[in-house]
XYZ file of C-alpha atoms in Angstrom:
690
model
C 124.632 7.203 86.177
C 120.831 7.257 85.984
C 118.095 9.498 84.713
C 114.311 9.310 84.863
C 111.914 9.368 81.940
C 108.307 10.264 82.647
C 105.485 9.385 80.276
C 102.886 11.545 81.966
C 100.253 11.024 79.345
C 100.377 7.274 80.050
C 100.873 7.539 83.770
C 103.989 5.379 83.493
C 107.476 5.976 84.798
C 110.565 3.845 85.038
C 114.137 4.170 86.036
C 116.585 3.566 83.228
C 120.282 2.968 83.488
C 122.952 3.781 80.958
C 125.028 0.936 82.371
C 125.616 -2.233 80.408
C 126.605 -5.735 81.466
C 130.267 -6.112 82.228
C 130.569 -9.548 80.683
C 130.162 -10.895 77.183
C 126.986 -10.294 75.240
C 125.314 -13.488 74.021
C 123.400 -12.924 70.777
C 119.955 -14.422 70.134
C 118.617 -14.302 66.576
C 115.033 -15.437 67.076
C 115.674 -18.945 65.761
C 117.660 -20.652 68.524
C 118.173 -20.424 72.255
C 119.587 -22.692 74.946
C 118.259 -25.589 76.989
C 119.549 -26.654 80.401
C 118.786 -30.015 82.029
C 118.407 -29.544 85.774
C 118.461 -33.275 86.538
C 120.990 -33.340 89.351
C 120.521 -29.732 90.458
C 116.757 -29.062 90.384
C 115.247 -25.649 90.899
C 113.098 -25.372 94.035
C 109.502 -24.132 93.538
C 109.537 -22.819 97.106
C 112.472 -20.393 96.938
C 114.398 -19.336 93.884
C 115.685 -16.317 91.959
C 116.672 -15.560 88.392
C 118.666 -12.541 87.190
C 119.927 -11.509 83.754
C 120.690 -8.673 81.404
C 118.470 -8.588 78.314
C 118.214 -6.544 75.154
C 115.345 -7.113 72.712
C 115.141 -5.602 69.253
C 111.380 -5.090 69.173
C 108.630 -5.008 71.759
C 105.909 -5.795 69.229
C 105.730 -9.490 70.122
C 106.133 -11.752 73.148
C 109.643 -13.013 73.858
C 110.978 -15.464 76.435
C 114.072 -14.767 78.520
C 114.178 -17.639 81.018
C 111.680 -20.274 82.069
C 110.935 -23.906 82.813
C 108.584 -25.992 80.659
C 106.033 -23.925 78.718
C 104.341 -20.542 79.187
C 101.951 -20.650 82.163
C 103.831 -23.613 83.655
C 106.458 -23.716 86.423
C 108.040 -20.255 86.045
C 108.787 -17.774 83.272
C 110.517 -14.391 82.978
C 109.391 -12.821 79.725
C 108.062 -9.925 77.671
C 104.337 -9.997 76.978
C 102.037 -7.323 75.538
C 104.292 -4.438 76.515
C 105.021 -5.675 80.041
C 107.733 -7.669 81.743
C 106.270 -10.613 83.646
C 107.647 -12.888 86.333
C 105.204 -15.833 86.376
C 104.896 -18.770 88.769
C 102.403 -21.595 88.315
C 100.280 -22.334 91.389
C 98.420 -25.437 90.206
C 96.831 -26.801 87.047
C 94.051 -24.251 87.185
C 95.986 -21.099 87.970
C 99.174 -19.121 87.784
C 100.162 -15.671 88.991
C 102.638 -13.082 87.866
C 104.160 -9.825 88.914
C 104.428 -7.357 86.062
C 105.654 -3.892 85.181
C 105.774 -1.819 81.988
C 108.643 -2.850 79.756
C 111.392 -0.335 79.025
C 111.866 0.561 75.348
C 113.491 -1.908 72.978
C 117.102 -1.803 71.798
C 118.679 -1.044 75.163
C 120.176 -3.185 77.875
C 117.845 -3.885 80.799
C 118.650 -5.780 83.974
C 115.822 -8.092 85.068
C 115.447 -10.186 88.198
C 112.622 -12.241 89.624
C 112.311 -13.911 93.007
C 109.775 -16.201 94.640
C 109.622 -17.259 98.316
C 106.593 -19.547 98.214
C 104.254 -16.664 98.980
C 105.189 -13.625 96.901
C 106.565 -13.043 93.407
C 108.823 -10.007 93.071
C 109.976 -8.435 89.817
C 112.974 -6.096 89.653
C 113.836 -3.914 86.665
C 117.218 -2.204 86.614
C 117.721 -2.969 90.296
C 114.403 -1.559 91.483
C 111.367 -3.472 92.713
C 108.680 -2.796 90.107
C 106.054 -5.446 90.705
C 104.823 -7.864 93.367
C 102.109 -10.505 93.456
C 100.892 -12.852 96.155
C 100.945 -16.442 94.916
C 100.929 -19.660 96.912
C 102.582 -22.376 94.838
C 101.284 -25.920 95.338
C 103.973 -27.501 93.205
C 106.187 -30.127 94.816
C 108.741 -29.924 92.028
C 109.483 -28.048 88.862
C 110.281 -29.631 85.531
C 113.884 -30.341 84.709
C 114.260 -28.325 81.482
C 115.246 -24.673 81.750
C 115.086 -22.591 78.581
C 117.086 -19.421 77.890
C 115.858 -17.141 75.130
C 113.486 -19.773 73.788
C 110.474 -21.925 74.565
C 108.487 -24.589 72.740
C 106.836 -21.857 70.672
C 108.986 -20.583 67.792
C 107.170 -17.243 67.621
C 108.245 -16.387 71.195
C 111.983 -16.756 70.724
C 114.200 -13.854 71.757
C 115.636 -11.647 69.068
C 118.319 -9.568 70.750
C 120.932 -10.525 73.349
C 121.431 -11.658 76.946
C 124.305 -11.500 79.411
C 125.228 -12.425 82.989
C 122.439 -15.013 83.418
C 122.148 -16.318 86.975
C 119.942 -18.883 88.679
C 119.678 -19.259 92.481
C 117.972 -21.746 94.792
C 117.374 -18.967 97.271
C 115.538 -15.668 97.430
C 117.814 -12.715 96.690
C 117.330 -9.463 98.553
C 116.829 -6.141 96.783
C 120.303 -5.111 97.949
C 121.877 -8.217 96.441
C 120.052 -7.748 93.143
C 121.312 -4.166 92.924
C 124.869 -5.350 93.574
C 124.558 -7.996 90.850
C 123.361 -5.376 88.414
C 126.326 -3.165 89.355
C 128.681 -6.123 88.836
C 129.701 -6.237 92.488
C 130.635 -9.409 94.338
C 127.867 -11.018 96.393
C 127.964 -13.728 99.050
C 125.076 -15.748 97.581
C 126.188 -18.751 95.528
C 124.307 -19.318 92.249
C 123.007 -22.651 91.092
C 124.288 -21.711 87.636
C 125.872 -18.595 86.134
C 126.232 -18.244 82.379
C 128.470 -15.317 81.502
C 130.415 -16.135 78.338
C 129.756 -16.825 74.675
C 129.205 -20.358 73.340
C 132.282 -22.536 72.873
C 133.014 -24.663 69.826
C 130.292 -27.126 70.845
C 127.732 -24.348 71.244
C 127.637 -24.479 75.074
C 127.374 -21.328 77.143
C 130.248 -20.732 79.522
C 129.286 -21.387 83.156
C 131.083 -19.720 86.040
C 129.853 -22.370 88.521
C 131.923 -25.583 88.618
C 129.982 -28.750 87.738
C 126.893 -26.710 86.966
C 124.502 -27.943 84.251
C 125.458 -27.064 80.681
C 123.408 -24.687 78.548
C 123.189 -26.389 75.159
C 122.009 -24.834 71.884
C 118.346 -25.522 71.340
C 115.863 -24.952 68.539
C 112.249 -25.951 69.237
C 111.321 -29.215 67.538
C 114.168 -28.927 65.054
C 114.705 -32.679 65.263
C 111.246 -33.780 66.377
C 110.972 -36.644 63.872
C 113.215 -39.420 65.189
C 112.247 -42.759 63.569
C 114.357 -44.615 66.125
C 113.862 -48.048 67.635
C 113.388 -48.047 71.393
C 115.007 -50.600 73.683
C 111.675 -51.608 75.206
C 108.287 -50.415 76.438
C 108.142 -47.662 79.071
C 105.072 -45.561 79.822
C 105.220 -41.895 80.791
C 104.483 -41.153 84.462
C 102.528 -37.938 84.970
C 100.705 -36.049 87.675
C 98.233 -33.197 87.643
C 97.445 -30.651 90.363
C 99.296 -31.325 93.578
C 96.758 -31.521 96.413
C 98.988 -31.022 99.458
C 97.431 -33.968 101.298
C 98.240 -37.652 101.799
C 96.967 -38.509 98.308
C 99.448 -36.196 96.626
C 97.623 -35.237 93.444
C 94.249 -34.822 91.806
C 95.398 -37.634 89.529
C 98.706 -39.290 88.773
C 100.387 -42.494 87.696
C 101.356 -44.394 84.581
C 99.405 -42.444 81.974
C 100.781 -43.715 78.686
C 97.286 -44.130 77.196
C 95.619 -41.193 78.937
C 93.350 -39.176 78.760
C 89.843 -40.536 78.281
C 89.242 -37.943 75.576
C 92.003 -39.326 73.336
C 91.024 -42.192 71.044
C 92.070 -44.598 69.659
C 95.401 -45.846 70.926
C 95.094 -49.155 69.067
C 93.574 -50.403 65.793
C 93.174 -53.987 64.586
C 93.430 -54.525 60.823
C 92.269 -57.941 59.558
C 94.045 -57.432 56.204
C 97.385 -58.085 57.918
C 96.087 -59.675 61.158
C 97.864 -57.124 63.318
C 96.808 -54.815 66.137
C 98.787 -51.594 65.837
C 99.089 -49.457 68.943
C 100.642 -46.179 70.038
C 101.331 -44.720 73.464
C 103.102 -42.002 75.388
C 106.453 -43.500 76.205
C 109.545 -42.085 77.826
C 113.298 -42.469 77.908
C 115.111 -44.364 80.658
C 115.218 -41.228 82.823
C 111.446 -40.795 82.543
C 111.823 -37.075 81.897
C 110.366 -36.614 78.416
C 107.344 -37.762 76.437
C 108.122 -39.971 73.450
C 105.469 -40.844 70.882
C 105.868 -44.531 70.110
C 104.151 -47.132 67.964
C 104.285 -50.933 67.809
C 102.039 -53.865 66.876
C 100.980 -57.348 67.906
C 101.087 -59.894 65.075
C 98.207 -62.336 65.552
C 99.671 -64.826 63.087
C 103.102 -65.121 64.723
C 101.894 -64.201 68.249
C 104.702 -61.664 68.562
C 104.965 -58.038 69.627
C 107.340 -55.778 67.694
C 110.035 -53.529 69.120
C 108.514 -50.033 69.333
C 109.510 -47.165 67.067
C 109.981 -43.699 68.585
C 108.365 -41.248 66.187
C 109.185 -38.027 68.011
C 110.218 -36.473 71.291
C 107.451 -34.074 72.364
C 109.843 -32.371 74.808
C 107.470 -32.331 77.755
C 106.332 -34.773 80.423
C 102.684 -33.773 79.991
C 100.638 -36.873 79.173
C 97.921 -34.660 77.688
C 100.216 -34.610 74.637
C 99.916 -38.380 74.169
C 99.437 -39.561 70.569
C 96.429 -41.235 68.963
C 96.302 -43.144 65.698
C 94.264 -44.325 62.757
C 94.954 -46.375 59.626
C 93.714 -45.226 56.228
C 92.163 -47.359 53.485
C 95.598 -47.995 51.932
C 97.112 -49.181 55.193
C 99.165 -46.108 56.070
C 99.395 -45.514 59.824
C 98.596 -41.957 60.910
C 99.757 -40.704 64.305
C 98.311 -37.479 65.681
C 100.493 -35.652 68.190
C 98.082 -33.661 70.312
C 98.900 -30.658 72.492
C 97.652 -29.569 75.900
C 96.369 -26.140 74.962
C 98.104 -23.802 72.538
C 101.495 -23.720 74.226
C 103.082 -26.517 72.186
C 102.699 -27.388 68.507
C 100.749 -30.394 67.292
C 101.938 -32.749 64.554
C 100.629 -35.400 62.195
C 102.907 -38.212 61.033
C 102.179 -40.919 58.448
C 103.956 -44.210 57.887
C 105.983 -44.197 54.694
C 104.820 -47.704 53.821
C 101.460 -49.405 54.473
C 101.201 -51.420 57.689
C 104.828 -50.631 58.522
C 106.109 -48.927 61.681
C 109.772 -48.518 60.769
C 109.612 -45.102 59.132
C 107.228 -42.163 59.427
C 107.108 -38.837 57.629
C 105.880 -35.465 58.810
C 102.635 -34.316 57.213
C 101.989 -30.599 56.644
C 98.213 -30.403 57.221
C 96.034 -27.417 56.402
C 92.608 -26.354 57.629
C 90.134 -24.138 55.829
C 89.847 -20.586 57.135
C 87.685 -18.094 55.239
C 87.739 -20.404 52.243
C 91.537 -20.646 52.136
C 93.943 -23.334 53.374
C 96.161 -22.303 56.298
C 98.664 -24.428 58.271
C 97.102 -26.532 61.036
C 99.619 -26.653 63.878
C 97.576 -27.059 67.050
C 94.770 -29.337 68.274
C 93.882 -31.001 71.580
C 91.972 -34.068 72.847
C 91.697 -35.815 69.485
C 89.371 -38.696 68.648
C 89.980 -39.782 65.063
C 87.873 -42.245 63.077
C 88.706 -43.634 59.638
C 85.544 -44.385 57.673
C 86.076 -46.692 54.683
C 85.679 -44.732 51.467
C 85.015 -41.466 53.295
C 88.273 -40.484 54.979
C 88.886 -39.253 58.511
C 86.419 -37.726 60.948
C 87.848 -35.985 64.013
C 86.260 -34.754 67.210
C 88.681 -32.497 69.057
C 89.096 -29.501 71.329
C 90.521 -26.062 70.699
C 91.489 -23.374 73.198
C 91.224 -20.668 70.516
C 88.231 -18.520 71.483
C 88.434 -16.524 68.258
C 86.720 -19.456 66.550
C 83.504 -18.523 68.379
C 83.534 -14.863 67.356
C 81.985 -14.158 70.750
C 84.042 -11.909 73.058
C 81.668 -12.606 75.954
C 82.313 -16.364 75.963
C 84.029 -17.845 79.020
C 84.703 -21.162 77.270
C 88.268 -22.358 77.693
C 87.829 -25.730 75.970
C 85.682 -25.556 72.837
C 84.426 -28.801 71.307
C 84.975 -29.027 67.549
C 84.648 -31.256 64.515
C 86.600 -31.512 61.258
C 87.100 -34.068 58.486
C 89.426 -34.849 55.611
C 89.480 -37.171 52.628
C 93.266 -37.500 52.555
C 94.456 -36.566 56.060
C 96.319 -33.541 54.715
C 93.643 -31.076 53.617
C 91.119 -30.563 56.428
C 87.761 -28.861 56.483
C 87.008 -25.690 58.377
C 86.801 -26.205 62.114
C 83.187 -26.453 63.229
C 82.610 -25.496 66.879
C 80.081 -27.829 68.494
C 79.745 -26.650 72.092
C 80.957 -23.762 74.243
C 78.709 -23.739 77.315
C 80.050 -21.736 80.281
C 83.758 -22.648 80.731
C 83.747 -25.419 78.128
C 83.743 -29.198 77.917
C 85.330 -32.619 77.640
C 83.912 -35.030 75.059
C 84.031 -38.699 74.032
C 82.818 -39.745 70.608
C 82.149 -42.733 68.399
C 81.059 -43.561 64.860
C 78.516 -46.007 63.464
C 78.534 -47.116 59.857
C 75.985 -49.503 58.331
C 75.540 -49.423 54.572
C 74.773 -45.870 53.560
C 74.164 -44.787 57.140
C 77.171 -43.018 58.643
C 76.688 -41.543 62.110
C 79.189 -39.662 64.244
C 78.189 -38.840 67.783
C 79.654 -37.081 70.777
C 78.903 -37.312 74.494
C 80.141 -34.508 76.698
C 79.876 -32.701 80.027
C 80.336 -29.010 80.747
C 82.375 -26.833 83.120
C 79.941 -24.696 85.119
C 80.059 -21.069 86.145
C 78.382 -21.257 89.545
C 80.084 -18.791 91.918
C 77.307 -19.084 94.505
C 78.171 -22.739 95.161
C 81.864 -22.388 94.350
C 81.585 -24.586 91.262
C 83.755 -22.839 88.698
C 85.739 -24.297 85.825
C 86.953 -27.718 84.767
C 87.260 -29.233 88.245
C 83.482 -29.068 88.535
C 82.559 -30.777 85.247
C 78.933 -31.849 85.302
C 75.836 -32.822 83.249
C 75.673 -35.427 80.497
C 74.970 -34.464 76.875
C 74.757 -36.275 73.541
C 74.310 -35.178 69.939
C 74.979 -36.717 66.534
C 75.440 -35.981 62.855
C 74.205 -38.116 59.950
C 75.880 -36.054 57.217
C 79.567 -36.020 58.231
C 79.261 -33.011 60.493
C 77.285 -30.673 58.267
C 74.292 -30.644 60.630
C 73.719 -31.918 64.168
C 70.711 -33.257 66.035
C 69.615 -34.616 69.391
C 69.008 -38.331 69.841
C 65.321 -37.678 69.109
C 66.146 -36.178 65.724
C 65.495 -32.599 66.823
C 67.838 -30.202 65.033
C 70.537 -28.551 67.137
C 72.186 -25.285 66.225
C 75.902 -25.415 66.999
C 77.829 -24.325 68.867
C 75.716 -25.032 71.926
C 75.914 -22.241 74.471
C 72.937 -22.905 76.740
C 72.926 -25.393 79.622
C 69.377 -26.553 78.935
C 69.292 -28.028 75.442
C 67.710 -31.005 73.629
C 71.180 -32.575 73.782
C 70.926 -32.952 77.575
C 70.808 -36.614 78.608
C 70.723 -36.127 82.377
C 70.906 -33.061 84.614
C 73.604 -33.814 87.175
C 74.199 -30.110 87.781
C 71.162 -29.759 90.029
C 72.473 -32.723 92.063
C 75.891 -31.017 92.379
C 77.475 -34.108 90.853
C 80.694 -34.246 88.865
C 80.620 -36.266 85.625
C 83.675 -38.019 84.116
C 82.945 -39.690 80.770
C 85.053 -42.779 80.118
C 83.764 -44.240 76.864
C 80.998 -44.227 74.287
C 79.995 -47.004 71.879
C 77.124 -47.831 69.513
C 75.160 -51.049 69.708
C 74.106 -53.149 66.708
C 71.114 -50.905 66.059
C 73.216 -47.759 66.057
C 71.986 -46.631 69.485
C 74.585 -44.845 71.668
C 75.737 -46.118 75.051
C 77.630 -43.680 77.283
C 79.889 -44.991 80.071
C 80.780 -42.567 82.873
C 81.561 -41.897 86.555
C 79.793 -39.501 88.917
C 81.211 -38.132 92.169
C 80.742 -35.372 94.744
C 83.920 -33.400 94.074
C 87.213 -33.217 92.234
C 89.734 -33.991 94.977
C 91.241 -37.390 95.679
C 90.149 -39.094 98.875
C 86.932 -40.467 100.379
C 85.230 -37.088 100.876
C 84.333 -36.764 97.187
C 82.861 -40.261 97.048
C 81.041 -42.301 96.155
C 82.480 -42.644 92.639
C 79.645 -44.444 90.915
C 79.975 -46.068 87.464
C 76.988 -45.779 85.098
C 75.814 -46.526 81.593
C 73.272 -44.366 79.805
C 71.881 -46.358 76.853
C 69.327 -45.184 74.306
C 66.702 -47.864 73.607
C 64.970 -46.139 70.707
C 62.565 -44.229 72.941
C 64.407 -43.109 76.070
C 67.709 -43.193 77.938
C 68.099 -46.178 80.260
C 70.541 -45.269 83.048
C 71.879 -48.038 85.285
C 74.759 -48.366 87.784
C 77.587 -50.875 87.368
C 79.979 -50.574 90.306
C 81.982 -48.059 92.353
C 85.631 -47.074 92.654
C 87.794 -44.741 94.745
C 89.058 -42.042 92.357
C 87.477 -39.790 89.744
C 90.100 -40.810 87.207
C 89.568 -44.513 87.522
C 88.677 -45.828 84.105
C 87.017 -48.553 82.114
C 86.339 -49.414 78.477
C 82.987 -50.715 77.257
C 82.597 -53.400 74.580
C 79.404 -54.531 72.857
C 79.956 -57.932 71.255
C 78.191 -59.314 68.196
C 76.193 -61.735 70.360
C 74.836 -58.830 72.409
C 77.132 -59.282 75.410
C 78.260 -56.082 77.076
C 81.760 -56.409 78.453
C 83.665 -53.945 80.632
C 87.358 -53.909 81.536
C 88.108 -51.345 84.225
C 89.984 -50.299 87.351
C 87.068 -50.409 89.776
C 87.342 -50.981 93.499
C 90.501 -50.141 95.453
C 94.085 -50.342 94.264
C 97.430 -50.602 96.053
C 97.515 -46.797 96.369
C 94.034 -46.360 97.796
C 92.073 -43.321 96.569
C 94.635 -42.578 93.864
C 94.141 -42.943 90.123
C 93.542 -46.486 88.892
C 93.744 -49.726 90.809
C 93.398 -53.422 90.027
C 91.869 -54.431 86.685
C 88.705 -56.517 86.533
C 86.380 -57.918 83.870
C 82.583 -57.518 84.014
C 79.764 -58.635 81.696
C 76.082 -57.842 81.234
C 73.504 -59.795 79.243
C 70.606 -57.351 79.670
C 71.903 -54.065 78.217
C 73.520 -52.882 81.414
C 70.646 -53.469 83.849
C 72.708 -56.002 85.821
C 76.422 -56.796 85.779
C 78.570 -59.717 86.901
C 82.262 -59.541 87.717
C 83.615 -62.581 85.894
C 87.322 -62.160 86.610
C 89.745 -60.204 88.752
C 92.447 -59.734 86.142
C 95.198 -58.271 88.375
C 95.797 -58.778 92.098
C 98.407 -57.751 94.673
C 99.992 -55.307 92.241
C 102.717 -52.998 93.584
C 101.301 -50.006 91.691
C 97.945 -48.858 90.382
C 96.908 -49.859 86.871
C 95.522 -46.947 84.848
C 93.280 -46.416 81.813
C 92.614 -49.788 80.105
C 91.763 -48.744 76.529
C 89.635 -50.457 73.891
C 91.153 -50.825 70.394
C 89.160 -50.077 67.255
C 87.732 -53.404 66.050
C 89.323 -55.133 69.056
C 90.734 -58.614 68.406
C 90.169 -61.213 71.183
C 93.942 -61.667 71.550
C 94.660 -57.944 72.055
C 91.611 -56.617 73.817
C 92.857 -53.706 75.929
C 96.079 -51.812 76.588
C 97.042 -49.823 79.714
C 99.883 -48.726 81.973
C 100.693 -48.838 85.673
C 102.462 -46.422 87.993
C 102.664 -45.355 91.614
C 99.744 -43.167 92.612
C 101.564 -40.902 95.066
C 105.123 -40.531 93.844
C 106.996 -40.544 90.587
C 107.884 -44.056 89.513
C 108.659 -46.276 86.593
C 105.544 -47.021 84.561
C 104.982 -50.195 82.564
C 102.695 -51.172 79.697
C 100.253 -54.100 79.678
C 97.723 -55.694 77.361
C 95.144 -58.413 77.841
C 93.026 -60.819 75.831
C 89.254 -61.117 75.869
C 89.347 -63.785 78.584
C 91.233 -61.424 80.906
C 94.748 -62.888 80.703
C 97.263 -60.073 81.300
C 100.684 -59.618 79.673
C 103.315 -57.072 80.680
C 105.410 -55.615 77.881
C 109.138 -55.578 78.737
C 110.964 -52.368 79.634
C 113.999 -53.814 77.882
C 113.950 -56.419 75.120
C 116.458 -58.272 72.992
C 115.866 -58.583 69.268
C 113.068 -57.019 67.229
C 110.231 -59.295 68.380
C 109.032 -60.947 71.556
C 106.673 -63.906 71.495
C 103.496 -64.303 73.496
C 104.992 -67.365 75.167
C 107.971 -65.308 76.328
C 105.581 -62.716 77.702
C 103.671 -65.440 79.576
C 106.921 -66.485 81.272
C 107.571 -62.920 82.381
């Protein structure tokens, strides 16, 4: 039996049914949902359907019904701002959704969503209510399906669900209506949850050997403090390209991205280099935040400790670290946008990796402390006697108090004396669509300088250069008073946040040349002058068409910027770290040239030096050769020790693979850390044998 309700004054109508699901009603209380691992039975991005009965208690907030990964990723069926949405991610830059007005709360509603690789369709109570064209470029979805929950506690369902079905095929409107009416259908579901949890909390599944739906509460057990069995890097890809190169970038990205720093810190007090990285379990399906150290006295590397499971495979969530004046190790768990929480953990004991505790940080908002639960692209610097200085990114536009801003990635600064109570967030730049930045600090006596180099994401519809894929220009600015005020390299005061393309902070105008700019590193020389290390190219896609990828340094000499080339490589996300030694030698360790997966991220690692401030360079050693997979992102530790000079990972550039971790010494000798190890320590001599 049906009747129609018309809301003429809103111009909205929907068909409502008095029917209810025939099966058991599964309650959701807003604190816990279910998680399903689709390891052996993956969901196809090219053709799938989801159907379920849902009842929500209130429509005042967003609530998730079913989805893979996080909001805006893979697919989601959910309530958002008074509408039901069926969302499918197209690529890193975009997603699409079909939507329709949500029926009132506190009644049973049958929802179904289908996707055939071209069109998203949303059905409410058996009727097609919304469609959207969307061409998905994904080769695969993630393997974690969520029911009634997501990695955002404030989006958990408060209400009930029933008769939850998942199909690896596109259901017709007729079939969806039959499912709603509890009639038999010929289509066979991938999974079909239709009964209440059993004694172990699992949902009953009507499909034999189908994946189990296990009780799940976001980050309830995020702090693990477990020893790993060895060193394994996360493998990650971004933006499938649909060509022979596979992705915009991909590979072993355990110490990615360039805008995270540092991954390693040497402390002479204990003669140890501590390091963190984005690891993974044996299956390679989830991101683990791990920490270890190399003992320079015993020449041994310690078994890594898993601090937490970030419950994603997104390497943008990789950790960074610092060590405070008392020796406590601080690990910052970043987040890619606002869709997952961020964490700060601190070692319980100084210079010890066995046990960490969760910190509850606050930031200042309107003069009051509020919880700080989200930050992205962190670069953290511990200044002796002053505390921590952090350059980071936020996706929260409300910080700008400018409704006209297009900025999606806003550069920010904050500091803290104790790592717990943080200053107000100070926005630094929000030009066009936003920025990526790389920073550094310089401390000499009473002089304390923090600087940032950054590009910007243009808004140039005439030339088709819109958003982060078209990052361009090179900027620099600095603060001499711990972020209170900012200036250009010439000393000219800069009002922040920057919003204009032409500014005294501009180092070089690559925008007029239609060049992309990828900043790899920034360091200060002995005089406190900045040196920026970066790549330019002619486009964002992998392959030869966007070449050449030219490597440059821009160094301030006290009067002007000196810009010189170093070498070339074959991918925009190739990477190198720049070192300025006490004797004035400039040293670079990077993945220049070609790698085993040509035109994909990374390659073989080489060592270069310059004795004339970057005017000329000499390759002094090819550190890796004939590798089976590309090496990616060799990273410079803070206060790098000659015995542990860089850390990086490898991985296949065009397909998911195992990814390993490596480190090298100053001379360019390379050591691979074992994926499995016996005992709590492994000696350098044992690593040499491997």
